[in-house]
Amino acid sequence: MVVAWVLFPLVLLVVCAGCGLAVERVAGWELPGAVLPSVGLALVIVAATLSTDSATIAPLTTALVVVLALAGYATSVGRTRRLRPEPWALGVGVAVFAVCAAPVVLSGDATFLGYFTLNDPAFHFALIDQLLGHGHDASALPLSSYSEVVRVYLGTSYPVGADVALGAIRPLVGQDVAWVFQPYLAVILALGGVALDELLRGVVR
């Protein structure tokens, strides 16, 4: 539970913030600090989507994302020192994360949620496993329900950006994807809440 709901979200935010700094550096303009992780997550999604398009470089996706994050921190030392938590944005992010985490954390078990017998997470787990290990090349898979799921989803150009981003960060904490899937969704929703807070700040005071 601690690795899934504490360590993984912190690692995810650190990597995304570094990637957000990299975007800032390349773009040449400064973002509100509160949305750096959100923009960084977008870079992680783009980088992981591109790298998993090829079976040759798909296994290097995690390394690519880490290099981008380190590059962001290395080229933005002064900017990093100036960053300070924005109380309202931090409060919104923590509150949304806590609401999403409560059903799982209060149960005492690391799991993923569903309101009935749900097979959707299994499809996402299969896609993450395939894309991070072999990219879009499913030709070597023997005929099975697993291979059919992979071929059908990849054959219809299903958007897998959020899946490959999770697959890229997961190895950094050494946890099975099943246990970090729900914390990952909670972080994404929290980042969305922070982004909305930033967008509405000029309207609602």
CSV table of C-alpha atoms in Angstrom, one decimal:
chain,number,residue,atom,x,y,z
A,1,MET,CA,0.0,0.0,0.0
A,2,VAL,CA,2.8,2.4,0.9
A,3,VAL,CA,4.6,1.8,-2.4
A,4,ALA,CA,1.5,2.0,-4.4
A,5,TRP,CA,-0.2,5.0,-2.8
A,6,VAL,CA,2.8,7.1,-1.5
A,7,LEU,CA,6.0,6.2,-3.3
A,8,PHE,CA,4.5,5.7,-6.8
A,9,PRO,CA,2.6,9.0,-6.8
A,10,LEU,CA,5.6,10.9,-5.6
A,11,VAL,CA,7.9,9.4,-8.2
A,12,LEU,CA,5.3,10.1,-10.9
A,13,LEU,CA,5.0,13.7,-9.8
A,14,VAL,CA,8.8,14.2,-9.7
A,15,VAL,CA,9.3,12.7,-13.2
A,16,CYS,CA,6.4,14.8,-14.6
A,17,ALA,CA,7.6,18.0,-13.0
A,18,GLY,CA,11.1,17.4,-14.5
A,19,CYS,CA,9.5,16.8,-17.9
A,20,GLY,CA,7.4,20.0,-17.4
A,21,LEU,CA,10.6,21.9,-16.8
A,22,ALA,CA,12.0,20.4,-20.0
A,23,VAL,CA,9.0,21.7,-21.9
A,24,GLU,CA,9.5,25.1,-20.4
A,25,ARG,CA,13.1,25.2,-21.4
A,26,VAL,CA,12.4,24.2,-25.0
A,27,ALA,CA,9.4,26.5,-25.4
A,28,GLY,CA,11.2,29.4,-23.9
A,29,TRP,CA,8.4,30.6,-21.6
A,30,GLU,CA,7.6,30.0,-18.0
A,31,LEU,CA,4.5,28.1,-16.8
A,32,PRO,CA,2.6,28.5,-13.6
A,33,GLY,CA,4.4,26.2,-11.2
A,34,ALA,CA,1.2,24.3,-10.3
A,35,VAL,CA,0.7,23.0,-13.9
A,36,LEU,CA,4.3,21.9,-14.5
A,37,PRO,CA,3.5,18.2,-13.6
A,38,SER,CA,0.4,18.3,-15.9
A,39,VAL,CA,2.4,19.6,-18.9
A,40,GLY,CA,5.2,17.1,-18.0
A,41,LEU,CA,2.7,14.2,-18.0
A,42,ALA,CA,1.8,15.3,-21.6
A,43,LEU,CA,5.4,15.1,-22.6
A,44,VAL,CA,5.7,11.6,-20.9
A,45,ILE,CA,2.7,10.5,-22.9
A,46,VAL,CA,4.1,11.9,-26.2
A,47,ALA,CA,7.5,10.4,-25.6
A,48,ALA,CA,6.2,7.0,-24.5
A,49,THR,CA,3.8,6.9,-27.4
A,50,LEU,CA,6.6,7.5,-29.9
A,51,SER,CA,9.1,5.1,-28.4
A,52,THR,CA,6.6,2.3,-28.1
A,53,ASP,CA,5.7,2.6,-31.8
A,54,SER,CA,8.9,0.5,-32.5
A,55,ALA,CA,9.6,-2.9,-31.1
A,56,THR,CA,13.3,-2.1,-31.1
A,57,ILE,CA,13.2,0.9,-28.8
A,58,ALA,CA,10.0,0.1,-26.8
A,59,PRO,CA,12.0,-1.4,-23.9
A,60,LEU,CA,14.0,1.8,-23.6
A,61,THR,CA,10.8,3.9,-22.9
A,62,THR,CA,11.5,4.2,-19.1
A,63,ALA,CA,15.1,5.3,-19.7
A,64,LEU,CA,13.9,7.9,-22.3
A,65,VAL,CA,11.4,9.4,-19.9
A,66,VAL,CA,13.9,9.5,-17.0
A,67,VAL,CA,16.5,11.2,-19.3
A,68,LEU,CA,13.9,13.9,-20.3
A,69,ALA,CA,13.1,14.5,-16.6
A,70,LEU,CA,16.7,14.8,-15.7
A,71,ALA,CA,17.4,17.1,-18.6
A,72,GLY,CA,14.5,19.3,-17.4
A,73,TYR,CA,16.0,19.6,-13.8
A,74,ALA,CA,19.6,20.0,-15.1
A,75,THR,CA,18.7,22.9,-17.3
A,76,SER,CA,16.4,24.6,-14.9
A,77,VAL,CA,18.3,24.8,-11.6
A,78,GLY,CA,17.5,28.4,-11.0
A,79,ARG,CA,13.8,27.9,-11.9
A,80,THR,CA,13.6,24.9,-9.6
A,81,ARG,CA,15.0,27.0,-6.7
A,82,ARG,CA,12.3,29.6,-7.2
A,83,LEU,CA,9.4,27.2,-7.2
A,84,ARG,CA,7.2,27.3,-4.2
A,85,PRO,CA,4.0,25.3,-3.4
A,86,GLU,CA,0.8,27.3,-4.2
A,87,PRO,CA,-1.4,26.6,-1.2
A,88,TRP,CA,-4.8,26.5,-3.0
A,89,ALA,CA,-3.5,24.4,-5.9
A,90,LEU,CA,-1.8,22.0,-3.5
A,91,GLY,CA,-5.0,21.8,-1.4
A,92,VAL,CA,-7.1,21.0,-4.5
A,93,GLY,CA,-4.7,18.4,-5.7
A,94,VAL,CA,-4.4,16.7,-2.3
A,95,ALA,CA,-8.2,16.8,-1.8
A,96,VAL,CA,-9.0,15.2,-5.2
A,97,PHE,CA,-6.3,12.6,-4.7
A,98,ALA,CA,-7.6,11.7,-1.2
A,99,VAL,CA,-11.2,11.3,-2.5
A,100,CYS,CA,-10.0,9.0,-5.3
A,101,ALA,CA,-7.7,7.1,-2.9
A,102,ALA,CA,-10.3,6.6,-0.1
A,103,PRO,CA,-12.2,3.6,-1.4
A,104,VAL,CA,-9.0,1.6,-1.9
A,105,VAL,CA,-6.9,2.9,0.9
A,106,LEU,CA,-9.6,2.6,3.5
A,107,SER,CA,-10.3,-1.0,2.4
A,108,GLY,CA,-6.7,-1.9,3.5
A,109,ASP,CA,-5.9,-3.7,0.2
A,110,ALA,CA,-4.0,-2.5,-2.9
A,111,THR,CA,-6.5,-3.1,-5.7
A,112,PHE,CA,-8.4,-1.4,-8.5
A,113,LEU,CA,-12.0,-0.3,-8.5
A,114,GLY,CA,-15.1,-1.3,-10.4
A,115,TYR,CA,-18.8,-1.3,-9.6
A,116,PHE,CA,-19.3,-4.8,-11.0
A,117,THR,CA,-17.1,-7.6,-12.5
A,118,LEU,CA,-15.0,-5.3,-14.7
A,119,ASN,CA,-12.6,-6.5,-17.4
A,120,ASP,CA,-11.5,-3.1,-18.7
A,121,PRO,CA,-8.4,-2.9,-16.4
A,122,ALA,CA,-7.2,-6.3,-17.7
A,123,PHE,CA,-7.3,-4.9,-21.2
A,124,HIS,CA,-5.2,-1.9,-20.2
A,125,PHE,CA,-2.7,-4.2,-18.4
A,126,ALA,CA,-2.4,-6.3,-21.5
A,127,LEU,CA,-1.8,-3.2,-23.6
A,128,ILE,CA,0.8,-1.9,-21.2
A,129,ASP,CA,2.6,-5.2,-21.1
A,130,GLN,CA,2.7,-5.5,-24.9
A,131,LEU,CA,3.6,-2.0,-25.8
A,132,LEU,CA,6.4,-1.5,-23.2
A,133,GLY,CA,7.9,-4.9,-24.1
A,134,HIS,CA,7.3,-5.2,-27.9
A,135,GLY,CA,5.7,-2.0,-29.2
A,136,HIS,CA,3.0,-2.4,-31.7
A,137,ASP,CA,4.4,-5.7,-33.1
A,138,ALA,CA,2.1,-8.4,-32.0
A,139,SER,CA,3.1,-10.9,-34.7
A,140,ALA,CA,4.9,-13.2,-32.3
A,141,LEU,CA,1.9,-13.7,-30.0
A,142,PRO,CA,0.3,-17.1,-30.1
A,143,LEU,CA,-3.5,-17.2,-30.6
A,144,SER,CA,-5.2,-16.5,-27.3
A,145,SER,CA,-7.7,-14.1,-25.7
A,146,TYR,CA,-4.7,-12.0,-24.7
A,147,SER,CA,-3.4,-11.7,-28.2
A,148,GLU,CA,-6.9,-11.0,-29.5
A,149,VAL,CA,-7.3,-8.1,-27.1
A,150,VAL,CA,-3.9,-6.7,-28.1
A,151,ARG,CA,-4.5,-7.0,-31.8
A,152,VAL,CA,-8.0,-5.6,-31.7
A,153,TYR,CA,-7.1,-2.6,-29.7
A,154,LEU,CA,-3.9,-1.8,-31.6
A,155,GLY,CA,-5.6,-2.5,-34.9
A,156,THR,CA,-8.2,0.1,-34.3
A,157,SER,CA,-5.7,2.8,-33.3
A,158,TYR,CA,-7.0,2.9,-29.8
A,159,PRO,CA,-5.5,5.8,-27.9
A,160,VAL,CA,-2.9,4.3,-25.6
A,161,GLY,CA,-1.0,7.4,-24.4
A,162,ALA,CA,-2.2,7.2,-20.8
A,163,ASP,CA,-1.4,3.4,-20.7
A,164,VAL,CA,2.2,3.8,-22.0
A,165,ALA,CA,2.9,6.7,-19.6
A,166,LEU,CA,2.0,4.4,-16.7
A,167,GLY,CA,4.1,1.6,-18.2
A,168,ALA,CA,7.0,4.0,-18.5
A,169,ILE,CA,6.9,5.1,-14.8
A,170,ARG,CA,5.9,1.8,-13.2
A,171,PRO,CA,9.4,0.2,-13.4
A,172,LEU,CA,10.9,3.0,-11.2
A,173,VAL,CA,9.1,1.6,-8.2
A,174,GLY,CA,9.2,-2.1,-9.1
A,175,GLN,CA,5.5,-2.6,-8.5
A,176,ASP,CA,3.1,-4.7,-10.6
A,177,VAL,CA,1.0,-2.5,-12.9
A,178,ALA,CA,-2.2,-3.8,-11.2
A,179,TRP,CA,-1.3,-2.2,-7.9
A,180,VAL,CA,-0.3,1.2,-9.3
A,181,PHE,CA,-3.2,1.5,-11.8
A,182,GLN,CA,-5.6,3.1,-9.4
A,183,PRO,CA,-3.0,5.5,-7.8
A,184,TYR,CA,-2.1,6.5,-11.4
A,185,LEU,CA,-5.7,7.4,-12.2
A,186,ALA,CA,-6.0,9.3,-8.9
A,187,VAL,CA,-2.9,11.4,-9.7
A,188,ILE,CA,-4.3,12.2,-13.2
A,189,LEU,CA,-7.6,13.4,-11.7
A,190,ALA,CA,-5.7,15.4,-9.1
A,191,LEU,CA,-3.6,17.1,-11.8
A,192,GLY,CA,-6.8,17.8,-13.7
A,193,GLY,CA,-8.2,19.5,-10.6
A,194,VAL,CA,-5.1,21.6,-10.2
A,195,ALA,CA,-5.2,22.6,-13.8
A,196,LEU,CA,-8.9,23.6,-13.5
A,197,ASP,CA,-8.0,25.6,-10.3
A,198,GLU,CA,-5.3,27.5,-12.3
A,199,LEU,CA,-7.6,28.2,-15.3
A,200,LEU,CA,-10.4,29.4,-13.0
A,201,ARG,CA,-8.2,31.5,-10.8
A,202,GLY,CA,-8.8,34.7,-12.8
A,203,VAL,CA,-12.6,34.1,-12.8
A,204,VAL,CA,-13.2,33.0,-9.2
A,205,ARG,CA,-11.4,34.8,-6.5
